[in-house]
């Protein structure tokens, strides 16, 4: 199953807005099922299983643990739990977009929407930036491990100043260099070409695109129905 890049960005935008307007746990589960299924279809099994389990753990904590905590602690934990859970489907769809979309295909698809050149180029550079940044982060962590520095959360809590100096400062420097290198590489490959772009891959809406969009429209309809009815779904 291959989705059009425009469909991927559309469902990501819909989810990013809808999950924060939604108040139903049932509808929230619907928003997580589709990204899990899409990642499994894209053979991103580790990401799908990891984030799906993380979502279920947060949901179980809210339903069975928060009510047993003191009021003040429960309020703080509840806010953290809910907002983390709402970000998970957005993160999963963003990962799906990044890992399954080529920059050339992305450019061709969005050039047909008549967006401004600057907006399209910015999105394209961002699409390539995050995977490169992830690789750089792994390199820095491996280099720090060889020097006996733990770059995990536990290491940060134990030695925050040292982690900031030896891990986060190199990360910021690398981020600046990577952004410049990606921009220069994109310009070299003709990203700012003013003429019509060509692509060897077929870029068009398919039956799968229509199905995914209809599913999301249906979820939004259910969410609006639930809101107008005063909370039919828990």
GROMACS .gro file of C-alpha atoms in nm, residues 3 11-12 36 38 60 64 79 90-91 96 105 111 118 135-136 149 164 177 183-184 208 213 228 230-231:
model
   26
    3UNK     CA    1  -0.014   0.658  -0.006
   11UNK     CA    2  -0.407   1.301   0.798
   12UNK     CA    3  -0.115   1.423   1.009
   36UNK     CA    4  -0.028   0.156   1.411
   38UNK     CA    5  -0.005   0.219   0.864
   60UNK     CA    6  -0.406   0.182   3.188
   64UNK     CA    7  -0.651   0.235   3.722
   79UNK     CA    8  -0.207   1.608   3.273
   90UNK     CA    9   0.098   1.263   1.584
   91UNK     CA   10   0.449   1.129   1.639
   96UNK     CA   11   0.532   0.729   0.886
  105UNK     CA   12   0.808   1.234  -0.471
  111UNK     CA   13   0.415   2.128  -0.665
  118UNK     CA   14   0.965   2.862  -0.014
  135UNK     CA   15   2.163   0.922   1.282
  136UNK     CA   16   2.383   1.199   1.424
  149UNK     CA   17   2.923   0.895   2.961
  164UNK     CA   18   2.468   1.915   2.850
  177UNK     CA   19   2.590   2.199   1.028
  183UNK     CA   20   2.014   2.287   0.213
  184UNK     CA   21   2.328   2.296  -0.004
  208UNK     CA   22  -0.612   0.362  -0.052
  213UNK     CA   23  -0.937   1.008   0.405
  228UNK     CA   24  -2.299   1.768   2.026
  230UNK     CA   25  -2.274   1.584   2.537
  231UNK     CA   26  -2.037   1.287   2.555
   0.00000   0.00000   0.00000
